[in-house]
Short mmCIF file of C-alpha atoms and ligand atoms in Angstrom, two decimals:
data_model
loop_
_atom_site.label_atom_id
_atom_site.label_comp_id
_atom_site.label_asym_id
_atom_site.label_seq_id
_atom_site.Cartn_x
_atom_site.Cartn_y
_atom_site.Cartn_z
CA MET A 1027 -13.27 5.05 10.27
CA ILE A 1028 -13.95 7.93 7.88
CA ASP A 1029 -14.96 10.21 10.79
CA GLN A 1030 -11.77 9.33 12.62
CA THR A 1031 -9.61 9.91 9.52
CA LEU A 1032 -11.25 13.30 8.90
CA GLN A 1033 -10.63 14.33 12.53
CA GLU A 1034 -6.97 13.32 12.26
CA ALA A 1035 -6.63 15.24 8.98
CA ALA A 1036 -8.24 18.34 10.53
CA ALA A 1037 -5.89 18.15 13.52
CA ARG A 1038 -2.92 18.12 11.13
CA ARG A 1039 -4.49 20.87 8.96
CA LEU A 1040 -4.53 18.59 5.89
CA LYS A 1041 -6.87 19.26 2.99
CA VAL A 1042 -9.10 16.25 2.22
CA VAL A 1043 -10.15 16.25 -1.44
CA GLY A 1044 -12.60 13.34 -1.45
CA ILE A 1045 -13.56 9.86 -0.32
CA GLY A 1046 -12.74 6.78 -2.37
CA VAL A 1047 -14.21 3.32 -1.90
CA SER A 1048 -13.41 0.17 -3.81
CA ALA A 1049 -15.72 -2.83 -3.58
CA PRO A 1050 -16.11 -6.20 -5.26
CA GLY A 1051 -18.96 -6.54 -7.71
CA PRO A 1052 -21.03 -6.81 -9.70
CA LEU A 1053 -20.99 -3.08 -9.02
CA PHE A 1054 -22.76 -0.41 -11.09
CA SER A 1055 -19.75 1.89 -10.93
CA HIS A 1056 -21.53 4.81 -12.66
CA GLU A 1057 -24.02 4.85 -9.74
CA GLY A 1058 -21.66 3.66 -7.01
CA ARG A 1059 -24.09 0.86 -6.17
CA ILE A 1060 -23.19 -2.73 -5.25
CA VAL A 1061 -25.61 -5.03 -7.07
CA LEU A 1062 -24.40 -8.29 -5.59
CA THR A 1063 -21.35 -9.42 -3.65
CA SER A 1064 -20.63 -13.13 -3.58
CA ASN A 1065 -21.10 -14.65 -0.13
CA TYR A 1066 -22.07 -11.32 1.51
CA PRO A 1067 -25.88 -11.13 1.04
CA GLU A 1068 -26.22 -8.13 3.39
CA TRP A 1069 -24.50 -5.94 0.75
CA THR A 1070 -26.97 -6.79 -2.04
CA ASP A 1071 -28.26 -3.67 -3.83
CA PHE A 1072 -26.50 -1.18 -1.54
CA SER A 1073 -25.61 2.28 -2.84
CA VAL A 1074 -22.27 3.09 -1.24
CA ARG A 1075 -22.11 6.47 -2.95
CA GLU A 1076 -25.60 7.55 -1.82
CA PHE A 1077 -24.92 6.39 1.74
CA LEU A 1078 -21.63 8.30 2.03
CA ALA A 1079 -22.72 11.38 0.06
CA SER A 1080 -25.63 11.87 2.49
CA ARG A 1081 -23.18 11.97 5.41
CA PHE A 1082 -20.08 13.75 4.09
CA ASP A 1083 -19.92 17.00 2.19
CA MET A 1084 -17.22 16.08 -0.32
CA PRO A 1085 -16.84 14.11 -3.58
CA VAL A 1086 -17.38 10.35 -3.16
CA HIS A 1087 -15.83 7.95 -5.70
CA VAL A 1088 -16.91 4.31 -5.78
CA GLU A 1089 -15.18 1.88 -8.11
CA HIS A 1090 -14.89 -1.86 -8.64
CA ASP A 1091 -11.86 -3.31 -6.83
CA ALA A 1092 -10.51 -4.92 -10.00
CA ASN A 1093 -10.85 -1.60 -11.89
CA VAL A 1094 -8.86 0.42 -9.35
CA SER A 1095 -6.35 -2.41 -9.12
CA VAL A 1096 -5.68 -2.36 -12.88
CA LEU A 1097 -5.14 1.42 -12.59
CA ALA A 1098 -2.68 0.86 -9.73
CA GLU A 1099 -0.78 -1.68 -11.85
CA LYS A 1100 -0.85 0.70 -14.83
CA TRP A 1101 0.50 3.61 -12.76
CA PHE A 1102 2.86 1.86 -10.31
CA GLY A 1103 3.21 -1.86 -11.06
CA LYS A 1104 3.58 -4.44 -13.82
CA GLY A 1105 1.38 -2.38 -16.16
CA VAL A 1106 3.69 0.62 -16.47
CA GLY A 1107 4.26 1.32 -20.17
CA SER A 1108 1.36 -0.83 -21.43
CA ASN A 1109 -1.96 0.39 -22.87
CA ASN A 1110 -3.64 -3.03 -23.01
CA LEU A 1111 -3.66 -4.89 -19.74
CA VAL A 1112 -6.00 -6.94 -17.61
CA TYR A 1113 -5.80 -7.38 -13.84
CA VAL A 1114 -7.50 -10.52 -12.52
CA VAL A 1115 -8.36 -10.50 -8.82
CA VAL A 1116 -8.84 -13.96 -7.32
CA ASP A 1117 -10.26 -13.68 -3.81
CA ARG A 1118 -13.58 -14.91 -2.40
CA GLY A 1119 -14.90 -13.78 -5.79
CA VAL A 1120 -13.18 -13.40 -9.16
CA GLY A 1121 -13.19 -10.27 -11.30
CA ALA A 1122 -11.11 -8.50 -13.92
CA GLY A 1123 -10.14 -4.87 -14.42
CA ILE A 1124 -9.68 -4.12 -18.11
CA PHE A 1125 -7.42 -1.31 -19.33
CA TYR A 1126 -8.21 -1.35 -23.02
CA ASP A 1127 -6.52 0.78 -25.71
CA GLY A 1128 -5.34 3.37 -23.19
CA GLN A 1129 -8.36 3.63 -20.89
CA LEU A 1130 -10.33 1.82 -18.23
CA TYR A 1131 -13.13 -0.16 -19.87
CA ARG A 1132 -16.26 -0.20 -17.70
CA GLY A 1133 -19.02 -1.10 -20.16
CA HIS A 1134 -22.62 0.17 -20.29
CA HIS A 1135 -23.57 -0.54 -16.64
CA GLY A 1136 -20.04 -0.44 -15.29
CA ILE A 1137 -19.82 -4.20 -14.76
CA ALA A 1138 -17.43 -5.08 -17.59
CA GLY A 1139 -14.81 -7.56 -16.42
CA GLU A 1140 -17.16 -9.65 -14.24
CA ILE A 1141 -15.48 -12.81 -15.48
CA GLY A 1142 -16.31 -14.54 -12.19
CA HIS A 1143 -19.87 -14.83 -13.46
CA THR A 1144 -19.07 -16.18 -16.90
CA THR A 1145 -20.13 -19.79 -17.40
CA ILE A 1146 -17.46 -22.47 -17.60
CA CYS A 1147 -19.88 -25.38 -17.08
CA TYR A 1148 -23.16 -24.93 -18.93
CA ASP A 1149 -25.26 -27.07 -16.58
CA GLY A 1150 -23.17 -26.42 -13.45
CA PRO A 1151 -24.54 -25.48 -10.03
CA GLN A 1152 -26.78 -22.45 -9.59
CA CYS A 1153 -24.93 -19.23 -8.71
CA GLU A 1154 -26.46 -16.38 -6.67
CA CYS A 1155 -26.18 -14.15 -9.78
CA GLY A 1156 -28.82 -16.23 -11.59
CA ASN A 1157 -26.37 -17.94 -13.95
CA ARG A 1158 -25.10 -21.52 -13.72
CA GLY A 1159 -21.59 -22.95 -13.46
CA CYS A 1160 -19.95 -19.55 -12.94
CA LEU A 1161 -16.14 -19.41 -13.04
CA GLU A 1162 -15.76 -18.23 -9.45
CA MET A 1163 -17.67 -21.26 -8.13
CA TYR A 1164 -14.63 -23.33 -9.20
CA CYS A 1165 -11.56 -21.17 -8.61
CA SER A 1166 -12.19 -18.56 -5.90
CA SER A 1167 -10.61 -18.86 -2.46
CA PHE A 1168 -14.13 -19.60 -1.19
CA ALA A 1169 -14.36 -22.59 -3.56
CA VAL A 1170 -10.91 -23.84 -2.53
CA LEU A 1171 -11.71 -23.55 1.18
CA THR A 1172 -14.97 -25.44 0.75
CA GLN A 1173 -13.06 -28.36 -0.80
CA ALA A 1174 -10.09 -28.04 1.54
CA ARG A 1175 -12.29 -28.66 4.59
CA ASP A 1176 -12.84 -32.22 3.33
CA VAL A 1177 -9.35 -32.86 1.97
CA LEU A 1178 -7.16 -31.19 4.60
CA GLY A 1179 -9.52 -31.09 7.57
CA ALA A 1180 -7.80 -30.14 10.81
CA ASP A 1181 -4.29 -30.53 9.34
CA ALA A 1182 -4.13 -26.83 8.58
CA GLN A 1183 -2.89 -24.41 11.27
CA ASP A 1184 -4.69 -24.93 14.61
CA GLY A 1185 -7.64 -26.49 12.84
CA GLN A 1186 -8.58 -22.97 11.67
CA LEU A 1187 -8.69 -23.45 7.93
CA THR A 1188 -8.03 -20.18 6.11
CA ILE A 1189 -6.71 -19.51 2.62
CA ASP A 1190 -3.48 -18.33 4.32
CA ALA A 1191 -3.15 -21.77 5.90
CA VAL A 1192 -3.73 -23.53 2.56
CA THR A 1193 -1.28 -21.34 0.62
CA HIS A 1194 1.25 -21.83 3.43
CA LEU A 1195 0.95 -25.61 2.95
CA VAL A 1196 1.47 -25.19 -0.81
CA ARG A 1197 4.71 -23.27 -0.23
CA GLU A 1198 5.83 -26.00 2.19
CA GLY A 1199 5.28 -28.60 -0.55
CA ASP A 1200 2.15 -30.34 0.79
CA PRO A 1201 0.94 -32.37 -2.25
CA ARG A 1202 -2.76 -32.33 -1.27
CA ALA A 1203 -2.81 -28.54 -0.86
CA LEU A 1204 -0.87 -28.09 -4.11
CA HIS A 1205 -3.33 -30.37 -5.94
CA LEU A 1206 -6.31 -28.37 -4.62
CA MET A 1207 -4.77 -25.06 -5.63
CA THR A 1208 -3.55 -26.15 -9.06
CA GLU A 1209 -6.97 -27.67 -9.82
CA ALA A 1210 -8.55 -24.30 -8.93
CA GLY A 1211 -5.83 -22.65 -11.02
CA CYS A 1212 -6.78 -24.78 -14.04
CA PHE A 1213 -10.37 -23.54 -13.79
CA LEU A 1214 -9.11 -19.97 -13.46
CA VAL A 1215 -7.13 -20.53 -16.66
CA ILE A 1216 -10.36 -21.06 -18.61
CA GLY A 1217 -11.35 -17.52 -17.60
CA VAL A 1218 -7.90 -16.15 -18.40
CA ALA A 1219 -7.78 -17.89 -21.81
CA ASN A 1220 -11.18 -16.35 -22.59
CA LEU A 1221 -9.72 -12.91 -21.75
CA PHE A 1222 -6.91 -13.58 -24.25
CA ASN A 1223 -9.48 -14.11 -26.96
CA ALA A 1224 -11.91 -11.36 -25.92
CA TYR A 1225 -9.43 -8.51 -25.32
CA ASN A 1226 -6.03 -9.63 -26.64
CA PRO A 1227 -4.17 -7.87 -23.80
CA GLU A 1228 -0.43 -7.24 -23.88
CA ARG A 1229 -0.15 -8.13 -20.16
CA ILE A 1230 -2.24 -10.09 -17.69
CA ILE A 1231 -1.57 -9.54 -13.99
CA LEU A 1232 -2.93 -11.92 -11.36
CA GLY A 1233 -3.68 -10.63 -7.88
CA GLY A 1234 -5.78 -11.35 -4.80
CA GLU A 1235 -5.27 -13.78 -1.93
CA MET A 1236 -4.85 -16.88 -4.12
CA ILE A 1237 -1.47 -15.69 -5.46
CA LYS A 1238 -0.03 -16.22 -1.97
CA ALA A 1239 0.48 -19.84 -3.11
CA GLY A 1240 3.44 -18.46 -5.06
CA GLU A 1241 5.51 -19.96 -7.85
CA PRO A 1242 4.32 -23.64 -7.87
CA TRP A 1243 0.74 -22.48 -8.40
CA PHE A 1244 1.70 -19.70 -10.84
CA GLU A 1245 3.78 -22.06 -13.02
CA ALA A 1246 0.83 -24.50 -13.23
CA VAL A 1247 -1.48 -21.65 -14.23
CA LYS A 1248 0.90 -20.40 -16.95
CA GLU A 1249 1.37 -23.88 -18.37
CA SER A 1250 -2.40 -24.38 -18.61
CA VAL A 1251 -2.83 -20.99 -20.29
CA ARG A 1252 -0.17 -21.98 -22.83
CA GLN A 1253 -2.10 -25.15 -23.68
CA ARG A 1254 -5.32 -23.19 -24.30
CA THR A 1255 -4.10 -20.24 -26.40
CA LEU A 1256 -2.62 -19.76 -29.87
CA PRO A 1257 1.18 -20.28 -29.57
CA GLU A 1258 2.02 -16.95 -31.20
CA VAL A 1259 -0.46 -15.05 -29.02
CA TYR A 1260 0.80 -16.77 -25.85
CA ALA A 1261 4.41 -15.95 -26.78
CA GLY A 1262 3.53 -12.29 -27.27
CA THR A 1263 1.58 -11.89 -24.00
CA GLN A 1264 3.19 -11.40 -20.60
CA ILE A 1265 1.61 -12.95 -17.51
CA TYR A 1266 2.64 -11.73 -14.05
CA MET A 1267 1.69 -12.04 -10.43
CA SER A 1268 1.14 -8.64 -8.82
CA GLU A 1269 4.22 -7.46 -6.94
CA LEU A 1270 2.82 -4.25 -5.46
CA GLU A 1271 3.53 -4.15 -1.73
CA THR A 1272 0.52 -1.98 -0.98
CA ASP A 1273 -2.86 -3.55 -1.81
CA PRO A 1274 -3.47 -2.30 -5.38
CA ALA A 1275 -7.14 -1.63 -4.54
CA PHE A 1276 -6.07 0.93 -1.87
CA LEU A 1277 -3.36 2.38 -4.10
CA GLY A 1278 -5.67 2.70 -7.12
CA THR A 1279 -8.58 4.16 -5.13
CA GLY A 1280 -6.43 6.84 -3.52
CA SER A 1281 -4.90 7.72 -6.88
CA LEU A 1282 -8.36 7.90 -8.50
CA VAL A 1283 -9.56 10.43 -5.90
CA ILE A 1284 -6.42 12.56 -6.28
CA SER A 1285 -6.67 12.37 -10.07
CA ALA A 1286 -10.33 13.52 -9.97
CA ALA A 1287 -9.39 16.38 -7.63
CA PHE A 1288 -6.79 17.64 -10.10
CA GLU A 1289 -9.35 17.48 -12.91
CA ASN A 1290 -11.53 19.86 -10.82
CA VAL A 1291 -8.65 21.93 -9.59
CA SER A 1292 -10.64 25.18 -9.56
CA GLU A 1293 -12.83 23.73 -6.80
CA LEU A 1294 -9.87 23.29 -4.53
CA GLU A 1295 -8.44 25.88 -2.24
CA MET A 1296 -5.00 25.42 -3.67
CA SER A 1297 -3.41 27.71 -1.08
CA SER A 1298 -4.32 25.33 1.74
CA ALA A 1299 -3.58 22.24 -0.37
CA THR A 1300 -0.08 23.39 -1.18
CA ALA A 1301 0.61 24.52 2.40
CA GLU A 1302 1.02 20.89 3.52
ZN1 ZN B 49 -22.57 -16.15 -11.05
#
């Protein structure tokens, strides 16, 4: 795909300033190396940056998907105007991008925000990360689908049970699908309430495939958060679902590469860059 994109850019005489990749984690973002990706064992301990840098002669930026997504929200979405926000991505895994006091907070190894691997049940099932009872084992789309196979069976579209099919049923008012999703939402809330107390954000933005369930699910999540946080703190914190039409991970990654290129503007041939 990168080869093809570079050929198309060359044909149109466009200047390419770098390659950006976003990936779920835990990801050592300083090294551009995926340490572990839930449910995709073939990506364990894979250095995306090393792999691409050995093949392409241009800057390669690798960042956690939740981190680039919080940047996208900060620049283009519900985070505009805020210096303390958290983006929570709820897909097959769960992670958070933390924009803290005006900058992206990555932590020592670059894995800050891995809330999917925080414990919500101290003697819960073993997770592939080594911990037990991790948040994402209860509220990710993977967790919902595992349960939905028993509860909904072949009722979902064509017997092909996907998270799209489950969220579609929720929007249609199916009580079993809504119960599954709100139960997962209540577990997610434990992670979100912990973020309230750890980072005291001004805004929390939920994204990822689980938000396709829409308002019924979102209202249940907000109500549970309210029950678990200090009333004054809850009242002063805004919670949103992401409304960006372009996937914030794509938007944030592209913007990160462009931003880095402008920081190293002397390395660019500005004459060719400005020609297009
Ligand atoms: Zn874990």
